[in-house]
Amino acid sequence: MSDLFEYWQLLLIPVFFALGWAAARVDIRQVVHESRALPRSYFQGLNFLLNEQPDKAIDSFLEVAKVDSQTVELHFALGNLFRRRGEMERAIRMHQNLIDRPDLDNGVRLHALAELGQDFLKAGLLDRAEEIFNKLIGTAFEQEAKRNLLEIYQVEKEWLKAVELTGEMRARELPDVASQQEVAEFYCELAAGEIMRSKPDSARGYLELAMQQNRQCVRASLLQGDLLLQEGKPQAAIEAWQRIEQQDPAYLALVAQRLLDAYRKLDRRDEGIALLSGYLEHYPSLDLLDVVYQLVVENEGSETAYRLVRGELQRNPTLLGLEKLMSARLPLVAPDVRPDIELSKTIIQGYTRRLSRYRCDNCGFRARQFYWRCPACGGWETYPPRRSEEFDQTL
């Protein structure tokens, strides 16, 4: 019985082979038929791509898109390619042409609308991008639209809209929602604007909301101190800034000058020196050193200030510290030696200009001033409050 079964298996082999051959013939005929239906420009475009001539390839594919009304995917591919290349006018035209076609399926039209919104966003046409993304609310592209709207509101500094949209996204449990840390920053932006407009009550309200979102929000404590100082309460301002030590002591460098000014107003420079010197000892920082140096020069003279800088340089050797040491040394040397020190200081300054910058942890963008939101990548609190030279030493 087993021998008979094996014979039947052998007889089936040529049958399966014949069926496979017939199927292959059908597939080959289908491929040949479809390839003959493709416009000549399509193959020219492929040839240009193989020969590394992308611009000519794009022109050929554009010709295909004009001739064949069924090339929806080709339209999307070309539009995205133009956007990546920075050719925004061509990308916008490609996606707009798709939207204007009367025979287009509604789902494909919404997809084209979403792509057009991306084109406007990258081109900096934020009002037109916002209009399109608002049209996509309630569609399959709502999540992407709201994420882009959130970015637009931040760029346009529409902080109340950003807060409201974040609340909506959280209520619907949509992904890519702004974190509590970011929402605290939105409220801080609102508070900073109110402080500039001398509206302390509304500023105080926004700062309270920021702290509710993030109890460790350093910026909220910093702005609370600014508000209190503006109201003529330097002691309360000092207490607000001192809270930063518990939140994140690295940011004490940003309030060092503020603390110095507050202690001057109170005529309590000795307390200021003691506090800031303690910060400098526990949380070394070039910006802290600069402020403590100013205080020591005012109260204890150049010799004490020089010893302070020299000790700090021995503990944390940096070129920026060396430049500060030379500045401290100048008043103490004989007049005939000063030109040499000034020349050395000038040479070092040529190097330290590149080192005295802040650098984003997220994208590496460098800037002379500190930013709460990186102007390059848009990340919040991605700038460590220390200079590039200090940052490099910690790597």
Coordinates of C-alpha atoms in Angstrom, one line a residue:
M1 CA 0.0 0.0 0.0
S2 CA 2.8 2.4 0.8
D3 CA 4.5 1.7 -2.6
L4 CA 1.3 2.6 -4.4
F5 CA 1.1 5.9 -2.4
E6 CA 4.7 6.8 -3.4
Y7 CA 3.9 6.1 -7.1
W8 CA 0.9 8.5 -7.0
Q9 CA 3.2 11.2 -5.5
L10 CA 5.6 10.8 -8.4
L11 CA 2.8 11.1 -10.9
L12 CA 1.7 14.4 -9.2
I13 CA 5.1 16.1 -9.7
P14 CA 4.7 16.8 -13.5
V15 CA 1.1 17.9 -12.9
F16 CA 2.2 20.5 -10.3
F17 CA 5.0 21.6 -12.6
A18 CA 2.5 22.1 -15.5
L19 CA 0.2 24.2 -13.2
G20 CA 3.1 26.4 -12.0
W21 CA 4.3 26.9 -15.6
A22 CA 0.8 27.9 -16.7
A23 CA 0.4 30.4 -13.7
A24 CA 3.8 31.9 -14.5
R25 CA 2.7 32.4 -18.2
V26 CA -0.4 34.2 -17.0
D27 CA 1.7 36.4 -14.6
I28 CA 4.2 37.2 -17.3
R29 CA 1.4 38.1 -19.8
Q30 CA -0.1 40.4 -17.1
V31 CA 3.2 42.1 -16.4
V32 CA 3.9 42.6 -20.1
H33 CA 0.4 44.0 -20.7
E34 CA 0.7 46.4 -17.8
S35 CA 4.2 47.5 -18.8
R36 CA 3.0 48.3 -22.3
A37 CA 0.3 50.4 -20.8
L38 CA 2.8 52.6 -19.0
P39 CA 3.8 55.9 -20.7
R40 CA 7.3 56.1 -22.3
S41 CA 8.2 58.9 -19.9
Y42 CA 7.9 56.5 -17.0
F43 CA 10.7 54.3 -18.3
Q44 CA 12.7 57.4 -19.2
G45 CA 12.4 58.5 -15.6
L46 CA 13.6 55.2 -14.3
N47 CA 16.6 55.4 -16.7
F48 CA 17.5 58.8 -15.5
L49 CA 17.4 57.6 -11.9
L50 CA 19.7 54.7 -12.7
N51 CA 22.1 57.1 -14.3
E52 CA 22.0 59.4 -11.3
Q53 CA 20.2 62.2 -13.0
P54 CA 17.5 63.0 -10.5
D55 CA 16.4 66.4 -12.0
K56 CA 15.7 64.8 -15.4
A57 CA 14.0 61.9 -13.7
I58 CA 11.6 64.2 -11.9
D59 CA 10.8 66.0 -15.1
S60 CA 9.9 62.6 -16.8
F61 CA 7.8 61.5 -13.8
L62 CA 6.0 64.9 -13.9
E63 CA 5.1 64.2 -17.6
V64 CA 3.7 60.8 -16.6
A65 CA 1.6 62.4 -13.9
K66 CA 0.2 64.9 -16.4
V67 CA -0.7 62.2 -19.0
D68 CA -2.0 59.4 -16.7
S69 CA -4.9 60.3 -14.4
Q70 CA -4.4 57.1 -12.4
T71 CA -1.0 58.1 -11.0
V72 CA -2.1 59.2 -7.6
E73 CA 0.7 57.5 -5.7
L74 CA 3.2 59.1 -8.1
H75 CA 1.8 62.5 -7.3
F76 CA 2.3 61.9 -3.6
A77 CA 5.8 60.5 -4.1
L78 CA 6.8 63.6 -6.2
G79 CA 5.2 66.0 -3.8
N80 CA 7.1 64.5 -0.8
L81 CA 10.3 64.5 -2.8
F82 CA 9.9 68.2 -3.6
R83 CA 9.2 69.0 0.0
R84 CA 12.3 67.2 1.2
R85 CA 14.4 69.0 -1.4
G86 CA 13.0 72.3 -0.2
E87 CA 11.1 73.0 -3.5
M88 CA 8.0 74.1 -1.7
E89 CA 6.3 75.8 -4.7
R90 CA 6.4 72.6 -6.7
A91 CA 5.3 70.5 -3.7
I92 CA 2.3 72.7 -3.1
R93 CA 1.4 72.7 -6.8
M94 CA 1.6 68.9 -7.0
H95 CA -0.7 68.3 -3.9
Q96 CA -3.1 71.1 -5.0
N97 CA -3.4 69.5 -8.4
L98 CA -4.5 66.3 -6.7
I99 CA -7.1 68.1 -4.5
D100 CA -8.6 69.8 -7.6
R101 CA -9.2 66.6 -9.5
P102 CA -13.0 66.0 -9.6
D103 CA -12.6 62.2 -9.8
L104 CA -10.6 61.8 -6.7
D105 CA -11.7 59.5 -3.8
N106 CA -12.6 61.5 -0.6
G107 CA -10.0 59.5 1.4
V108 CA -7.3 60.3 -1.1
R109 CA -8.3 64.0 -1.2
L110 CA -8.0 64.2 2.6
H111 CA -4.5 62.6 2.3
A112 CA -3.6 65.2 -0.3
L113 CA -5.0 68.0 2.0
A114 CA -2.8 66.7 4.9
E115 CA 0.3 66.7 2.6
L116 CA -0.6 70.2 1.5
G117 CA -0.7 71.4 5.1
Q118 CA 2.7 69.9 5.6
D119 CA 4.0 71.9 2.6
F120 CA 2.6 75.2 3.9
L121 CA 4.0 74.4 7.4
K122 CA 7.5 73.8 6.0
A123 CA 7.3 76.9 3.7
G124 CA 6.5 79.0 6.8
L125 CA 3.0 79.9 5.6
L126 CA 1.6 79.2 9.0
D127 CA -1.8 80.8 8.6
R128 CA -2.6 78.7 5.5
A129 CA -1.3 75.5 7.2
E130 CA -3.4 76.2 10.3
E131 CA -6.5 76.6 8.1
I132 CA -5.9 73.3 6.4
F133 CA -5.2 71.4 9.7
N134 CA -8.4 72.8 11.2
K135 CA -10.3 71.3 8.2
L136 CA -8.9 67.9 9.0
I137 CA -10.3 67.8 12.5
G138 CA -12.9 65.0 12.7
T139 CA -11.2 63.0 9.9
A140 CA -8.8 60.1 9.9
F141 CA -6.0 62.7 9.8
E142 CA -7.1 64.4 13.1
Q143 CA -4.2 63.2 15.2
E144 CA -1.6 64.4 12.7
A145 CA -3.5 67.7 12.2
K146 CA -3.6 68.4 16.0
R147 CA 0.1 67.6 16.4
N148 CA 0.9 70.1 13.7
L149 CA -1.5 72.7 15.1
L150 CA 0.3 72.4 18.4
E151 CA 3.6 73.1 16.7
I152 CA 2.1 76.1 14.9
Y153 CA 0.7 77.6 18.1
Q154 CA 4.1 77.4 19.7
V155 CA 5.8 79.0 16.8
E156 CA 3.2 81.8 16.7
K157 CA 3.4 82.1 20.5
E158 CA -0.4 81.4 20.8
W159 CA 0.1 79.9 24.2
L160 CA -3.5 79.8 25.3
K161 CA -4.4 77.9 22.1
A162 CA -1.6 75.5 22.8
V163 CA -2.8 74.9 26.4
E164 CA -6.4 74.4 25.2
L165 CA -5.4 72.0 22.4
T166 CA -3.2 70.0 24.8
G167 CA -6.2 69.6 27.1
E168 CA -8.3 68.4 24.2
M169 CA -5.7 65.9 23.1
R170 CA -5.3 64.6 26.7
A171 CA -9.1 64.2 27.1
R172 CA -9.2 62.0 24.0
E173 CA -6.0 60.2 25.0
L174 CA -4.3 61.1 21.7
P175 CA -0.6 60.3 21.4
D176 CA 2.1 63.0 20.8
V177 CA 0.4 65.3 23.3
A178 CA 2.6 67.9 25.1
S179 CA 4.0 66.8 28.4
Q180 CA 3.2 68.5 31.7
Q181 CA 6.7 70.0 31.6
E182 CA 5.9 71.6 28.2
V183 CA 2.5 72.9 29.4
A184 CA 4.2 74.5 32.4
E185 CA 6.4 76.3 29.9
F186 CA 3.3 77.5 28.0
Y187 CA 2.0 79.0 31.2
C188 CA 5.5 80.5 31.9
E189 CA 5.4 82.2 28.5
L190 CA 2.1 83.7 29.3
A191 CA 3.3 84.9 32.7
A192 CA 6.5 86.4 31.2
G193 CA 4.3 88.4 28.8
E194 CA 2.1 89.6 31.6
I195 CA 5.1 90.7 33.7
M196 CA 6.4 92.7 30.8
R197 CA 2.9 94.4 30.5
S198 CA 3.0 95.1 34.3
K199 CA 0.0 92.9 35.0
P200 CA 1.1 91.1 38.2
D201 CA -2.2 89.5 39.1
S202 CA -2.7 87.6 35.8
A203 CA 1.1 86.8 35.8
R204 CA 0.8 85.3 39.3
G205 CA -2.2 83.2 38.2
Y206 CA -0.3 81.7 35.2
L207 CA 2.7 80.9 37.4
E208 CA 0.5 79.0 39.9
L209 CA -0.9 77.0 36.9
A210 CA 2.7 76.3 35.8
M211 CA 3.6 75.0 39.2
Q212 CA 0.5 72.8 39.2
Q213 CA 1.6 71.2 36.0
N214 CA 5.3 70.8 37.1
R215 CA 6.3 71.4 40.7
Q216 CA 10.0 71.2 39.5
C217 CA 9.5 74.1 37.0
V218 CA 12.6 76.2 37.5
R219 CA 11.4 78.9 35.2
A220 CA 8.3 79.4 37.3
S221 CA 10.4 80.1 40.4
L222 CA 12.6 82.4 38.4
L223 CA 9.7 84.4 37.1
Q224 CA 8.1 84.5 40.5
G225 CA 11.2 86.1 41.8
D226 CA 11.2 88.6 38.9
L227 CA 7.6 89.5 39.7
L228 CA 8.3 90.0 43.4
L229 CA 11.3 92.2 42.7
Q230 CA 9.2 94.2 40.3
E231 CA 6.7 94.7 43.2
G232 CA 9.5 96.0 45.4
K233 CA 9.9 92.8 47.5
P234 CA 13.6 91.9 47.1
Q235 CA 13.6 89.5 50.2
A236 CA 10.7 87.5 48.9
A237 CA 12.3 87.5 45.4
I238 CA 15.5 86.0 46.9
E239 CA 13.4 83.3 48.6
A240 CA 11.7 82.4 45.3
W241 CA 15.1 82.1 43.5
Q242 CA 16.6 80.1 46.4
R243 CA 13.9 77.4 45.7
I244 CA 15.7 76.6 42.5
E245 CA 18.4 74.8 44.5
Q246 CA 15.9 72.1 45.3
Q247 CA 14.4 72.0 41.8
D248 CA 17.6 71.9 39.8
P249 CA 20.8 73.5 41.2
A250 CA 22.4 73.7 37.7
Y251 CA 20.0 76.6 37.0
L252 CA 21.3 78.7 39.9
A253 CA 23.8 80.3 37.4
L254 CA 20.8 81.9 35.7
V255 CA 19.6 83.7 38.8
A256 CA 23.1 84.6 40.2
Q257 CA 23.0 88.1 38.8
R258 CA 19.4 88.6 40.0
L259 CA 20.4 87.5 43.5
L260 CA 23.4 89.9 43.4
D261 CA 21.1 92.8 42.5
A262 CA 18.6 91.9 45.2
Y263 CA 21.2 91.8 47.9
R264 CA 22.6 95.2 46.7
K265 CA 19.1 96.7 47.0
L266 CA 18.9 95.3 50.6
D267 CA 22.5 96.6 51.3
R268 CA 23.4 93.1 52.5
R269 CA 26.3 92.3 50.3
D270 CA 28.0 90.1 52.9
E271 CA 25.1 87.7 52.9
G272 CA 25.0 87.7 49.2
I273 CA 28.7 86.8 49.0
A274 CA 28.2 83.9 51.5
L275 CA 25.2 82.5 49.7
L276 CA 26.7 82.7 46.2
S277 CA 30.1 81.5 47.3
G278 CA 28.4 78.4 48.8
Y279 CA 26.6 77.8 45.5
L280 CA 29.9 78.2 43.6
E281 CA 31.6 75.6 45.9
H282 CA 28.8 73.0 45.6
Y283 CA 27.7 73.7 42.0
P284 CA 30.7 75.0 40.0
S285 CA 29.8 77.3 37.1
L286 CA 31.6 80.0 35.1
D287 CA 28.5 82.3 35.3
L288 CA 28.4 81.9 39.1
L289 CA 32.1 82.6 39.3
D290 CA 31.6 85.8 37.3
V291 CA 28.9 87.1 39.7
V292 CA 30.8 86.1 42.9
Y293 CA 33.9 87.8 41.5
Q294 CA 32.0 91.0 41.0
L295 CA 30.7 90.9 44.6
V296 CA 34.2 90.1 46.1
V297 CA 35.8 93.0 44.1
E298 CA 33.2 95.4 45.4
N299 CA 33.5 94.3 49.0
E300 CA 36.9 92.8 49.6
G301 CA 39.1 94.2 46.9
S302 CA 41.1 92.9 43.9
E303 CA 43.6 90.7 45.9
T304 CA 40.8 88.6 47.5
A305 CA 39.0 88.4 44.1
Y306 CA 42.2 87.2 42.4
R307 CA 42.7 84.5 45.0
L308 CA 39.1 83.4 44.5
V309 CA 39.5 83.0 40.8
R310 CA 42.8 81.3 41.1
G311 CA 41.4 78.8 43.5
E312 CA 38.4 78.1 41.3
L313 CA 40.7 77.7 38.2
Q314 CA 42.8 75.1 40.1
R315 CA 39.6 73.2 41.0
N316 CA 38.0 73.5 37.5
P317 CA 40.6 74.5 34.9
T318 CA 39.0 76.1 31.8
L319 CA 40.1 78.7 29.2
L320 CA 37.2 80.9 30.3
G321 CA 38.4 80.7 33.9
L322 CA 41.9 81.6 32.7
E323 CA 40.6 84.7 31.0
K324 CA 38.9 85.7 34.2
L325 CA 42.1 85.1 36.1
M326 CA 44.0 87.5 33.9
S327 CA 41.3 90.1 34.3
A328 CA 41.7 89.7 38.1
R329 CA 45.4 89.8 37.9
L330 CA 45.7 93.1 35.9
P331 CA 45.0 95.6 38.7
L332 CA 47.7 93.8 40.9
V333 CA 50.7 93.9 38.6
A334 CA 53.2 96.6 37.8
P335 CA 52.3 98.9 34.9
D336 CA 55.2 97.6 32.8
V337 CA 53.8 94.1 33.0
R338 CA 50.2 94.9 32.1
P339 CA 50.7 95.1 28.3
D340 CA 51.9 91.4 28.3
I341 CA 49.0 90.2 30.4
E342 CA 46.5 92.2 28.2
L343 CA 48.1 90.7 25.1
S344 CA 47.7 87.2 26.5
K345 CA 44.2 87.9 27.5
T346 CA 43.3 89.1 24.0
I347 CA 44.7 86.0 22.4
I348 CA 42.8 83.8 24.8
Q349 CA 39.6 85.7 24.1
G350 CA 39.8 84.7 20.5
Y351 CA 39.3 81.1 21.6
T352 CA 36.9 81.7 24.4
R353 CA 34.3 83.4 22.2
R354 CA 33.5 80.0 20.6
L355 CA 33.4 78.3 24.0
S356 CA 31.2 80.8 25.9
R357 CA 28.0 79.5 24.2
Y358 CA 25.1 77.4 25.3
R359 CA 24.4 74.1 23.4
C360 CA 21.2 72.2 22.9
D361 CA 21.3 68.6 24.2
N362 CA 18.8 67.5 21.6
C363 CA 20.2 68.9 18.4
G364 CA 23.6 70.5 19.3
F365 CA 22.5 74.0 18.2
R366 CA 24.8 76.6 19.8
A367 CA 23.7 80.1 20.9
R368 CA 25.3 83.0 22.8
Q369 CA 22.1 83.4 24.9
F370 CA 20.2 80.9 26.9
Y371 CA 16.9 79.6 25.5
W372 CA 14.1 77.8 27.3
R373 CA 13.0 76.5 23.9
C374 CA 15.6 75.6 21.3
P375 CA 15.2 77.8 18.2
A376 CA 16.5 75.0 16.0
C377 CA 14.7 71.8 17.1
G378 CA 11.9 73.3 19.2
G379 CA 12.7 71.2 22.3
W380 CA 11.8 72.7 25.7
E381 CA 14.5 72.9 28.4
T382 CA 17.1 71.2 26.2
Y383 CA 19.7 73.8 26.9
P384 CA 21.9 73.0 30.0
P385 CA 22.5 76.3 31.8
R386 CA 26.3 76.0 31.4
R387 CA 28.7 77.1 28.7
S388 CA 30.0 74.8 25.9
E389 CA 33.4 74.4 27.5
E390 CA 31.9 73.2 30.8
F391 CA 29.6 70.9 28.8
D392 CA 32.5 69.4 26.9
Q393 CA 34.4 68.7 30.1
T394 CA 31.5 66.6 31.5
L395 CA 31.3 64.3 28.4

